XYZ file of C-alpha atoms in Angstrom:
687
model
C 0.265 -0.081 0.166
C 0.863 3.410 -0.334
C 0.707 7.421 0.896
C 1.375 10.000 -1.226
C 1.907 13.927 0.180
C 0.666 16.467 -2.614
C 2.353 19.751 -2.113
C 1.557 22.477 -4.467
C 3.786 25.259 -4.634
C 4.037 28.753 -6.198
C 6.079 26.781 -9.666
C 5.992 23.435 -8.962
C 3.945 20.855 -7.678
C 5.529 19.220 -5.624
C 4.465 15.064 -4.937
C 5.741 11.770 -2.424
C 4.758 8.622 -2.948
C 6.516 6.323 0.088
C 5.349 2.364 0.259
C 4.839 0.148 3.580
C 9.089 -0.685 3.586
C 9.947 2.963 2.937
C 11.107 3.122 -0.438
C 10.558 6.536 -1.356
C 9.797 8.166 -5.322
C 8.405 11.693 -5.810
C 7.632 13.708 -9.283
C 7.565 17.396 -9.748
C 3.505 18.935 -12.226
C 4.318 22.521 -12.965
C 1.791 24.322 -10.270
C -1.957 25.587 -12.603
C -2.623 28.588 -10.285
C -5.792 28.358 -12.169
C -7.002 25.858 -11.068
C -3.876 23.774 -9.137
C -6.014 20.461 -9.350
C -5.220 19.978 -12.817
C -1.211 20.165 -12.109
C -2.075 17.985 -8.870
C -3.802 15.277 -11.859
C -1.286 15.542 -14.045
C 1.522 15.043 -11.155
C 0.113 12.465 -9.393
C 0.672 10.777 -13.085
C 4.122 11.535 -13.932
C 4.656 9.738 -10.230
C 2.536 6.000 -11.508
C 4.882 6.764 -14.391
C 7.645 6.310 -12.166
C 6.517 3.686 -10.215
C 4.720 1.680 -13.578
C 1.614 1.998 -12.666
C -0.983 3.766 -14.240
C -2.981 6.468 -12.222
C -5.835 4.503 -11.512
C -3.920 1.685 -10.066
C -1.368 3.646 -8.839
C -4.313 5.615 -6.455
C -6.361 1.822 -6.284
C -3.037 0.989 -3.841
C -3.154 4.479 -2.099
C -5.067 4.054 1.142
C -3.632 7.651 2.185
C -3.184 10.938 0.326
C -2.039 14.470 1.940
C -2.804 17.007 0.164
C -0.860 21.058 1.202
C -2.870 24.147 -0.763
C -2.084 28.100 -1.068
C -5.321 28.595 -3.081
C -6.335 30.297 0.926
C -3.319 31.441 0.830
C -3.201 33.028 -2.803
C -7.193 34.464 -3.003
C -5.434 36.402 0.732
C -2.489 37.546 -1.307
C -4.238 38.162 -4.263
C -7.711 39.526 -2.790
C -9.360 36.352 -4.279
C -11.455 35.777 -2.213
C -15.305 35.730 -1.981
C -17.541 39.133 -1.765
C -18.363 38.557 2.060
C -20.633 40.509 4.805
C -20.224 40.925 8.243
C -22.753 40.264 11.155
C -22.288 42.412 14.566
C -23.124 44.516 17.230
C -24.838 47.278 16.716
C -21.978 50.002 17.710
C -19.243 47.745 16.556
C -19.416 47.093 12.539
C -16.458 49.639 11.907
C -13.270 47.045 14.478
C -11.616 45.621 10.756
C -10.455 48.965 10.408
C -10.016 50.270 14.527
C -8.107 47.144 14.142
C -6.043 47.362 17.963
C -4.381 50.850 17.398
C -1.626 49.374 15.662
C 1.009 50.520 12.377
C 2.986 47.054 11.199
C 5.254 49.561 11.084
C 4.840 52.266 14.156
C 8.031 54.527 13.149
C 6.154 55.083 9.299
C 3.933 58.057 9.411
C 3.183 57.245 5.277
C 2.271 53.091 5.821
C -1.420 53.211 3.826
C -3.272 50.853 6.702
C -4.407 47.367 6.030
C -8.206 47.495 3.611
C -10.752 45.201 5.316
C -11.952 42.553 3.262
C -15.744 43.509 3.981
C -16.720 47.205 2.841
C -18.178 49.512 5.467
C -21.014 49.037 3.701
C -20.789 45.612 3.581
C -20.649 45.428 7.781
C -24.321 45.372 9.148
C -24.734 46.287 12.779
C -27.830 44.293 15.122
C -29.105 45.186 17.762
C -28.479 42.268 20.740
C -26.131 42.458 23.214
C -24.298 39.968 25.787
C -22.555 40.422 28.734
C -19.095 39.830 29.626
C -20.202 36.559 31.384
C -22.482 35.320 28.671
C -25.796 36.364 30.491
C -28.462 38.076 27.606
C -28.345 42.363 28.068
C -30.324 43.387 25.009
C -31.950 40.864 23.270
C -31.994 39.774 19.600
C -33.855 41.472 18.099
C -36.186 40.460 14.835
C -36.155 43.459 13.464
C -32.892 44.698 12.966
C -32.398 41.508 11.822
C -34.768 41.376 9.290
C -33.129 44.773 7.777
C -29.311 43.407 7.812
C -30.605 39.593 6.134
C -32.515 41.997 3.310
C -29.965 44.149 2.718
C -26.884 41.008 2.752
C -29.399 39.576 -0.115
C -29.937 42.613 -2.355
C -25.016 43.046 -2.171
C -25.438 38.920 -4.057
C -22.300 38.669 -1.563
C -21.775 35.102 -1.700
C -20.379 34.866 2.013
C -21.385 36.070 4.997
C -19.438 35.827 8.915
C -20.899 36.746 12.431
C -19.564 37.579 15.184
C -20.970 39.265 18.302
C -19.525 40.686 21.322
C -19.106 37.637 23.719
C -19.949 34.915 21.299
C -17.300 33.383 22.737
C -19.193 33.283 26.106
C -22.486 32.319 25.178
C -22.859 31.570 20.962
C -27.645 31.219 21.268
C -27.423 34.741 19.189
C -25.120 34.314 16.699
C -26.387 30.211 16.722
C -30.213 31.736 15.767
C -28.735 33.830 13.276
C -26.572 31.513 11.617
C -29.751 28.698 11.144
C -31.999 32.100 9.864
C -29.021 32.678 6.645
C -29.225 29.146 6.505
C -33.007 29.195 5.938
C -32.964 32.045 4.074
C -29.997 32.501 2.099
C -29.044 28.626 1.432
C -26.180 30.014 -0.824
C -24.336 32.069 1.246
C -21.342 30.604 2.851
C -22.366 31.307 6.434
C -18.459 31.578 9.187
C -19.388 31.961 12.927
C -17.161 33.443 15.428
C -17.957 30.884 17.756
C -17.269 27.482 15.658
C -14.365 29.474 13.874
C -12.171 31.104 17.658
C -14.028 31.058 20.176
C -12.287 32.971 22.268
C -11.810 36.847 24.256
C -10.660 39.545 21.932
C -12.805 41.548 19.460
C -10.697 42.141 16.794
C -9.024 38.632 16.262
C -11.947 37.405 16.323
C -13.729 38.664 13.855
C -10.498 39.271 11.793
C -9.934 35.899 11.525
C -14.331 35.241 10.726
C -13.626 37.281 8.548
C -10.514 35.632 6.309
C -12.888 32.245 7.123
C -15.856 34.234 4.762
C -13.611 35.496 2.813
C -11.347 32.266 1.570
C -13.635 29.497 2.873
C -16.658 29.288 -0.269
C -13.041 29.353 -3.169
C -11.019 26.608 -0.800
C -14.369 24.733 -0.550
C -15.132 24.351 -3.863
C -11.146 23.142 -4.656
C -11.572 20.984 -2.520
C -15.011 19.014 -3.897
C -13.184 19.007 -7.331
C -10.098 17.660 -5.978
C -12.099 15.487 -4.622
C -14.909 14.875 -7.103
C -11.319 14.693 -9.615
C -9.554 12.075 -7.741
C -12.524 9.712 -7.102
C -12.732 8.896 -11.002
C -8.700 8.746 -11.476
C -9.380 5.639 -9.390
C -9.131 7.095 -5.823
C -11.001 5.335 -2.534
C -8.639 6.850 0.280
C -9.053 8.867 2.578
C -8.019 12.621 1.681
C -5.922 14.799 4.075
C -5.443 17.919 4.025
C -3.021 20.052 6.372
C -3.444 22.981 8.291
C -1.499 25.756 9.211
C -0.881 24.376 12.974
C 1.084 21.390 11.168
C -1.562 18.484 11.634
C -3.627 16.882 9.085
C -7.438 17.019 8.889
C -10.238 15.359 6.824
C -11.596 17.758 4.182
C -15.036 18.470 5.571
C -12.711 20.443 8.344
C -10.265 21.951 6.220
C -14.007 23.834 4.529
C -15.162 24.619 7.976
C -12.314 25.719 8.778
C -10.597 27.156 5.504
C -8.153 29.774 7.180
C -6.443 27.449 9.354
C -5.522 26.159 5.519
C -3.480 29.148 4.772
C 0.166 28.233 5.980
C -0.372 24.440 4.379
C 2.314 24.117 2.115
C 4.443 25.453 4.500
C 2.765 23.861 7.896
C 4.094 20.454 6.046
C 7.583 21.484 5.560
C 7.676 22.232 9.184
C 6.280 18.440 9.393
C 9.270 16.824 7.421
C 11.969 19.103 9.802
C 10.987 17.761 13.239
C 11.630 14.596 11.003
C 15.118 14.887 10.158
C 16.005 16.219 13.038
C 14.589 13.224 14.968
C 16.308 10.843 11.683
C 19.634 12.928 13.059
C 19.995 12.990 16.110
C 19.923 17.244 15.549
C 17.728 18.987 17.987
C 19.068 22.872 16.609
C 17.682 23.153 12.883
C 16.897 26.462 10.677
C 14.098 25.228 8.174
C 15.551 27.289 4.820
C 12.801 26.668 1.979
C 13.236 28.731 -0.488
C 10.902 27.395 -4.104
C 9.802 30.060 -7.024
C 8.171 32.030 -5.504
C 9.152 32.782 -2.037
C 11.720 30.784 1.148
C 9.890 30.168 3.999
C 11.845 30.659 7.515
C 11.278 28.373 10.814
C 13.427 26.906 13.346
C 13.183 23.362 15.330
C 14.469 23.750 18.951
C 15.030 21.069 21.107
C 13.975 18.841 18.337
C 10.172 20.627 18.739
C 8.806 23.804 16.660
C 6.998 26.916 17.569
C 3.406 27.313 17.711
C 2.098 30.930 17.557
C -1.305 32.771 17.714
C 0.059 35.743 16.212
C -0.076 34.747 13.352
C -1.057 37.047 9.808
C -1.142 37.446 5.929
C -1.534 39.950 3.498
C -1.944 42.748 6.270
C -4.609 40.397 7.536
C -4.366 38.632 11.846
C -5.610 35.459 11.915
C -5.662 34.731 15.520
C -5.832 30.340 14.629
C -2.842 28.847 16.156
C 0.045 28.192 13.011
C 3.253 27.184 12.737
C 5.968 29.729 13.792
C 6.707 30.062 10.141
C 7.936 33.551 8.247
C 7.790 34.073 4.297
C 10.215 36.482 2.566
C 9.449 37.133 -0.966
C 13.466 35.678 -2.588
C 12.790 32.681 -4.859
C 14.428 30.784 -8.050
C 10.941 33.731 -9.908
C 12.177 36.640 -7.564
C 12.454 39.733 -10.322
C 15.292 41.635 -10.612
C 15.221 45.516 -11.009
C 16.249 48.445 -11.343
C 14.749 51.427 -9.028
C 13.752 54.742 -10.465
C 16.461 56.470 -8.977
C 19.415 54.073 -9.289
C 19.304 51.287 -7.043
C 18.848 47.130 -7.256
C 15.944 44.546 -5.304
C 15.383 41.251 -6.404
C 11.741 40.920 -5.710
C 9.596 41.008 -4.601
C 8.017 40.533 -7.766
C 7.568 37.375 -9.548
C 7.173 35.381 -12.565
C 6.031 32.480 -10.895
C 4.643 29.432 -12.993
C 3.366 31.645 -15.700
C 5.975 33.041 -17.509
C 8.391 32.096 -15.052
C 12.043 32.909 -15.238
C 12.904 33.622 -18.830
C 14.761 31.203 -19.341
C 11.818 28.538 -19.317
C 11.002 29.692 -22.881
C 7.149 30.497 -21.485
C 7.491 34.549 -22.110
C 9.190 35.728 -18.781
C 10.808 38.528 -20.449
C 12.980 39.476 -17.215
C 15.538 38.433 -15.794
C 15.503 36.209 -12.319
C 16.797 34.822 -10.044
C 17.289 31.442 -11.820
C 17.946 33.559 -15.076
C 20.867 34.144 -12.751
C 21.916 31.121 -11.704
C 22.169 29.011 -15.310
C 24.200 32.627 -16.563
C 26.976 31.594 -13.494
C 26.653 27.748 -14.309
C 25.372 27.103 -11.840
C 22.769 25.734 -13.280
C 22.748 22.821 -16.756
C 20.407 24.404 -19.381
C 20.532 20.187 -20.581
C 19.740 18.439 -17.192
C 17.243 20.479 -15.660
C 14.259 18.459 -14.710
C 16.318 15.664 -15.754
C 16.201 16.240 -19.359
C 12.947 16.713 -19.509
C 12.814 20.847 -19.729
C 15.862 21.985 -20.630
C 16.314 25.534 -20.126
C 17.033 28.129 -22.509
C 20.536 29.973 -21.636
C 20.314 32.252 -24.442
C 16.668 33.980 -23.062
C 18.381 34.203 -19.465
C 21.439 36.004 -20.956
C 19.928 38.787 -22.215
C 17.452 39.481 -20.265
C 20.149 39.266 -17.723
C 22.022 41.461 -20.646
C 18.991 44.322 -20.493
C 19.763 44.432 -16.788
C 23.531 44.183 -16.891
C 22.669 47.823 -19.332
C 19.917 49.664 -16.876
C 23.215 49.413 -14.219
C 25.952 49.879 -16.540
C 27.825 46.600 -16.012
C 29.188 43.331 -17.588
C 26.226 40.543 -17.438
C 28.298 38.365 -14.776
C 28.813 42.052 -12.454
C 24.720 41.525 -12.845
C 24.025 37.903 -12.488
C 26.611 37.990 -9.761
C 24.962 40.537 -7.876
C 21.142 38.694 -7.973
C 23.052 35.683 -6.765
C 24.537 37.275 -4.212
C 21.528 40.112 -3.029
C 19.242 37.066 -3.112
C 21.207 35.468 -0.821
C 21.698 38.292 1.910
C 17.874 38.848 1.321
C 17.455 35.302 2.795
C 20.207 35.249 5.293
C 18.147 38.722 6.713
C 15.317 36.270 6.934
C 17.628 33.823 8.778
C 18.149 37.044 11.842
C 14.515 38.023 12.080
C 13.447 34.189 13.379
C 16.520 34.164 15.659
C 19.210 36.808 16.633
C 16.282 39.563 16.435
C 14.234 37.121 18.922
C 17.700 37.026 21.020
C 18.761 32.609 19.786
C 22.428 32.227 18.237
C 21.692 30.722 14.942
C 25.223 29.304 15.349
C 24.581 26.869 17.295
C 22.179 26.030 14.454
C 22.266 23.492 11.820
C 20.420 24.452 8.251
C 18.177 22.326 7.031
C 18.193 22.890 3.139
C 15.454 21.858 1.227
C 13.006 23.507 -2.131
C 14.070 23.226 -5.246
C 16.313 26.173 -5.187
C 17.911 26.596 -2.069
C 20.512 24.100 -2.907
C 21.949 26.638 -5.369
C 22.148 29.382 -1.628
C 22.291 27.809 1.037
C 25.831 27.664 1.611
C 26.199 31.293 1.347
C 23.836 32.082 3.560
C 24.843 29.743 5.979
C 28.457 31.196 5.662
C 27.273 34.482 6.053
C 25.627 33.711 9.057
C 28.383 32.048 10.441
C 26.504 28.839 10.671
C 28.900 26.075 10.398
C 26.574 22.686 8.916
C 24.341 22.206 6.629
C 22.268 18.836 5.816
C 20.739 18.292 2.166
C 19.048 15.428 2.333
C 17.217 13.277 -0.858
C 13.938 14.362 -0.590
C 14.850 18.215 -0.332
C 13.171 19.881 -3.668
C 10.228 17.446 -2.194
C 10.659 17.849 1.458
C 7.276 19.632 1.892
C 5.412 16.699 0.239
C 7.306 14.384 1.618
C 7.025 16.266 5.185
C 2.940 15.836 4.939
C 3.680 11.805 5.075
C 5.148 12.215 8.538
C 2.091 14.600 9.940
C -0.464 13.379 12.526
C -3.864 13.786 12.778
C -4.682 17.064 14.878
C -7.998 18.677 16.473
C -7.873 21.647 18.945
C -10.312 23.455 21.144
C -9.885 26.272 22.948
C -11.622 28.384 25.471
C -11.595 31.282 27.541
C -11.154 31.443 30.959
C -10.078 34.984 32.068
C -8.997 35.029 35.507
C -6.038 35.482 37.965
C -4.488 32.992 39.374
C -5.496 34.147 43.120
C -9.011 33.990 41.892
C -8.714 30.285 39.787
C -9.550 27.038 41.774
C -8.099 23.899 40.464
C -11.223 22.330 40.448
C -11.972 25.140 37.685
C -9.184 24.237 35.484
C -9.072 20.506 35.721
C -13.152 21.101 34.810
C -12.812 23.075 32.106
C -10.153 20.751 30.517
C -11.796 17.750 31.044
C -14.949 19.153 29.508
C -12.950 20.833 26.436
C -10.781 17.343 26.143
C -13.460 14.825 26.162
C -14.627 17.558 23.340
C -11.679 17.605 21.369
C -11.121 13.116 21.923
C -14.688 13.328 21.320
C -13.786 14.999 17.364
C -10.597 12.664 16.261
C -12.506 9.490 17.440
C -15.414 10.279 14.277
C -11.776 10.863 11.495
C -9.219 7.990 13.641
C -10.075 5.014 15.158
C -6.406 4.384 16.755
C -4.673 5.398 19.785
C -5.394 9.346 20.193
C -2.417 12.132 23.557
C -3.476 14.909 24.028
C -1.631 17.551 24.618
C -3.081 20.643 27.164
C -1.949 24.481 26.144
C -2.944 27.505 28.561
C -2.163 31.232 27.429
C -1.103 33.357 29.993
C 0.251 36.795 31.010
C 0.993 39.190 33.698
C -1.829 41.555 35.253
C 0.381 44.610 32.950
C 0.465 43.048 29.499
C -1.491 43.145 27.146
C -0.396 40.238 25.177
C -0.622 36.508 25.626
C 2.061 33.051 25.625
C 2.170 30.130 24.818
C 2.252 27.881 28.456
C 2.893 24.358 27.296
C 1.640 21.745 30.003
C 1.607 18.688 29.031
C 3.442 16.372 33.082
C 1.106 18.844 35.104
C -0.690 16.429 36.634
C -3.961 18.261 37.562
C -5.062 15.493 40.111
C -2.419 17.450 42.278
C -3.645 20.222 44.905
C -1.447 22.741 43.958
C -2.165 23.203 40.242
C -3.108 26.783 40.395
C 0.254 27.256 41.645
C 1.946 24.168 39.002
C 0.726 25.928 36.090
C 1.381 29.774 37.828
C 5.055 28.068 37.951
C 5.315 27.043 34.469
C 4.504 30.555 32.861
C 7.546 32.322 34.726
C 9.725 29.461 33.041
C 9.151 30.104 30.278
C 8.756 33.773 31.026
C 11.931 33.955 31.553
C 12.574 32.251 28.485
C 11.237 33.949 25.837
C 12.211 37.386 27.299
C 15.027 36.919 29.932
C 13.353 37.979 33.561
C 9.908 36.718 35.277
C 8.418 38.911 37.249
C 7.813 36.197 40.585
C 5.418 39.008 42.742
C 3.083 40.046 40.054
C -0.305 38.218 39.260
C -0.392 35.512 37.074
C -3.754 36.299 34.684
C -4.711 33.021 33.014
C -6.393 33.695 30.241
C -7.441 30.558 27.403
C -7.036 27.036 27.996
C -6.081 24.695 24.923
C -7.029 20.890 24.483
C -5.388 18.885 21.293
C -6.085 15.927 20.344
C -3.715 13.901 18.493
C -3.797 10.623 16.420
C 0.059 9.956 15.480
C -0.033 7.698 12.205
C 2.745 6.357 10.599
C 5.458 8.077 9.078
C 6.588 4.434 7.681
C 10.333 3.627 8.532
C 13.143 5.988 6.752
C 15.216 4.117 4.148
C 19.082 3.926 4.556
C 21.521 3.632 1.278
C 23.302 0.565 3.329
C 26.675 -0.062 4.520
C 29.629 2.965 4.210
C 31.971 2.890 0.857
C 34.783 4.265 1.045
C 35.957 4.359 -2.701
C 36.069 7.501 -4.106
C 33.048 9.014 -6.409
C 33.123 9.093 -9.631
C 32.255 13.154 -11.596
C 29.878 12.635 -14.122
C 30.756 15.604 -15.834
C 33.096 19.480 -15.043
C 31.806 22.249 -16.656
C 33.096 25.834 -15.783
C 30.921 28.228 -13.139
C 31.642 31.566 -11.564
C 33.511 31.119 -8.074
C 34.809 33.995 -7.604
C 36.422 33.480 -10.722
C 35.385 31.190 -13.466
C 36.423 27.523 -12.632
C 36.551 24.207 -14.213
C 34.136 22.021 -11.343
C 33.480 18.354 -11.766
C 29.749 17.494 -11.367
C 28.382 14.973 -8.899
C 25.011 13.367 -9.842
C 22.659 13.285 -6.356
C 21.831 9.376 -7.560
C 25.471 8.614 -7.673
C 27.065 9.256 -3.933
C 27.058 7.101 -1.495
C 27.285 6.886 1.987
C 30.321 7.189 3.558
C 31.824 8.822 0.687
C 33.092 12.798 0.972
C 34.001 15.202 -2.002
C 35.186 18.767 -1.370
C 34.761 21.606 -2.250
C 34.054 23.315 -5.010
C 31.440 20.829 -6.404
C 28.849 20.785 -7.879
C 26.045 18.149 -6.822
C 23.140 17.140 -9.368
C 19.299 15.918 -9.020
C 17.067 15.542 -11.024
C 14.841 18.679 -9.629
C 17.604 20.357 -7.235
C 21.085 21.059 -7.900
C 23.416 21.382 -5.320
C 26.524 24.458 -4.717
C 29.557 23.653 -2.418
C 32.535 26.203 -2.329
C 35.524 26.216 -2.429
C 37.041 25.142 1.185
C 32.879 23.247 2.144
C 33.219 20.313 2.190
C 30.628 17.488 2.128
C 30.014 13.831 3.660
C 27.289 11.720 2.797
C 25.626 10.213 5.519
C 23.726 6.707 5.823
C 20.969 8.186 4.683
C 22.509 9.041 1.219
C 21.676 12.664 2.540
C 24.492 14.947 2.517
C 26.207 16.659 5.309
C 28.083 19.888 4.590
C 30.456 22.017 6.918
C 30.583 25.318 5.780
C 34.059 26.566 6.097
C 34.435 29.242 8.955
C 36.724 31.470 6.620
C 34.542 34.511 3.857
C 36.179 31.423 1.130
C 36.487 32.129 -2.433
C 33.001 32.561 -2.929
C 31.000 35.552 -5.069
């Protein structure tokens, strides 16, 4: 039986199949932004060909298909989501624009505020009011609701968000409105805050609910279309979607909580990083995922990834828990340009999948990072994608020449400048994830993955003084591979806004018991194996306005000193994050959270056999630029055996990725056939 992981990226769709023996086969297809399921089905055809099966035969043998999608991500980034109406408590329809009174960059007075996803004329106040404890202060007014429903009907919107004050305490009014909308406007998709994010904080709740309403019809339509195509092609197994917190869920759950799919693809990569850390016994990794349109950066510290509820995308707040991943606009398709002031830039604009870089031969006419890598000799134009998609060197040279002319420099200087600038940009992204958070990146190894990362990893690592890089054999498809290591996960939360002094142990036990019962019951509907439970709390000091997430695993809920133990966990976590703890201040318990987890077998890791001391012969040689033009050996990744080592400068090629190793750097092949690169501490001879 097979398990298949599918990750849709901006340029390529990656697919990985793993059988019960751990054999791994992967494939790529061109992403189709107009309908991602077209690229997915084309990729499945290619994957089946590599397995020497028909697509129907492969799908008939597939018990589990795990998918990471960028449908919600693209809808937000491109502002192509559903038309949305908002129903909220009378007098509160401007919360979306008021936000929290903060700006992304508080020192830039010219920064315009993000445009709300719901224009003011589609935000409707309904007369009703709940007290903070959930008691009804003003009953739901039928006339007010009738007027709002009539206006929504006339507006022709396809989706509605419902967010009333204090509905996290008592959802009765929201449920009543949802039922009315279902009866009177059956074609309108409905998201209510007490279902999407039943927690305190009005702005976070309304913003997240609106995002869910904005992307939900598109995500649901895509998943229904994909399910239909898979079924027609012969798939009768289970289809799961990766959510932003790194767990997976069935299609119906992903369609309900569509805002939780915004980081679907990168979350799969983080699952793969955790697996790599465990396989290698390296607890601290910087995940460096460079694809065609962007680079995703995150950390594995002490073997674990960080979950955060402080996320957002495209200026929109999404307070659902997600993996802490930073995305920067730097990828193989990033466009190099010169602004009106003569300043040289790489990104944020990207050539994407269509037309793509000029060297793809699809009509691209602007210089990109990939074009620069062709000009510098790092990419073999004839061997790209295993020779199935040769690159157009002349087209790459032409667009680099045009850029060079605008700068008054040579072709080589322009290509080298693109390469250097994108490396600095990605190194700065890693600094944001490490140094600015008080973490020394030098204690981390760099896990390089994504189709373009191997071309840049050694120079990015050198810039940060990192001395070790790991490149898995599945580097170009690690997000898809990682999806097959993800567990089923269902999270529930409940606000309990009290100080520790006013909370009792019995109250806290009751809250966690109720949440655990709900989470396990829901997960049991998807999964019949053993279920683990994770408990956590969001807490803060009384004078603070932001909470931190505190893991409560290992805390004995039956302990007579339960409150003191939870507070001690908070003090210690606060000190880990901010280097101090104020143990004399009162601690406020804000939200309790429980995650039910169904562990899914990841399959055993496939080792490459006994180590070999025999030297590996290069497959070819070619000229590439390493400060000077050098004639360097080129090795095929598939030819390298565990135990073998190489000294840079060398180039390692696989069908879907290339790894550039500079002078002074040393490569060893580990027992899995992965590249373990030791980066020279000195600047070396690189660009």
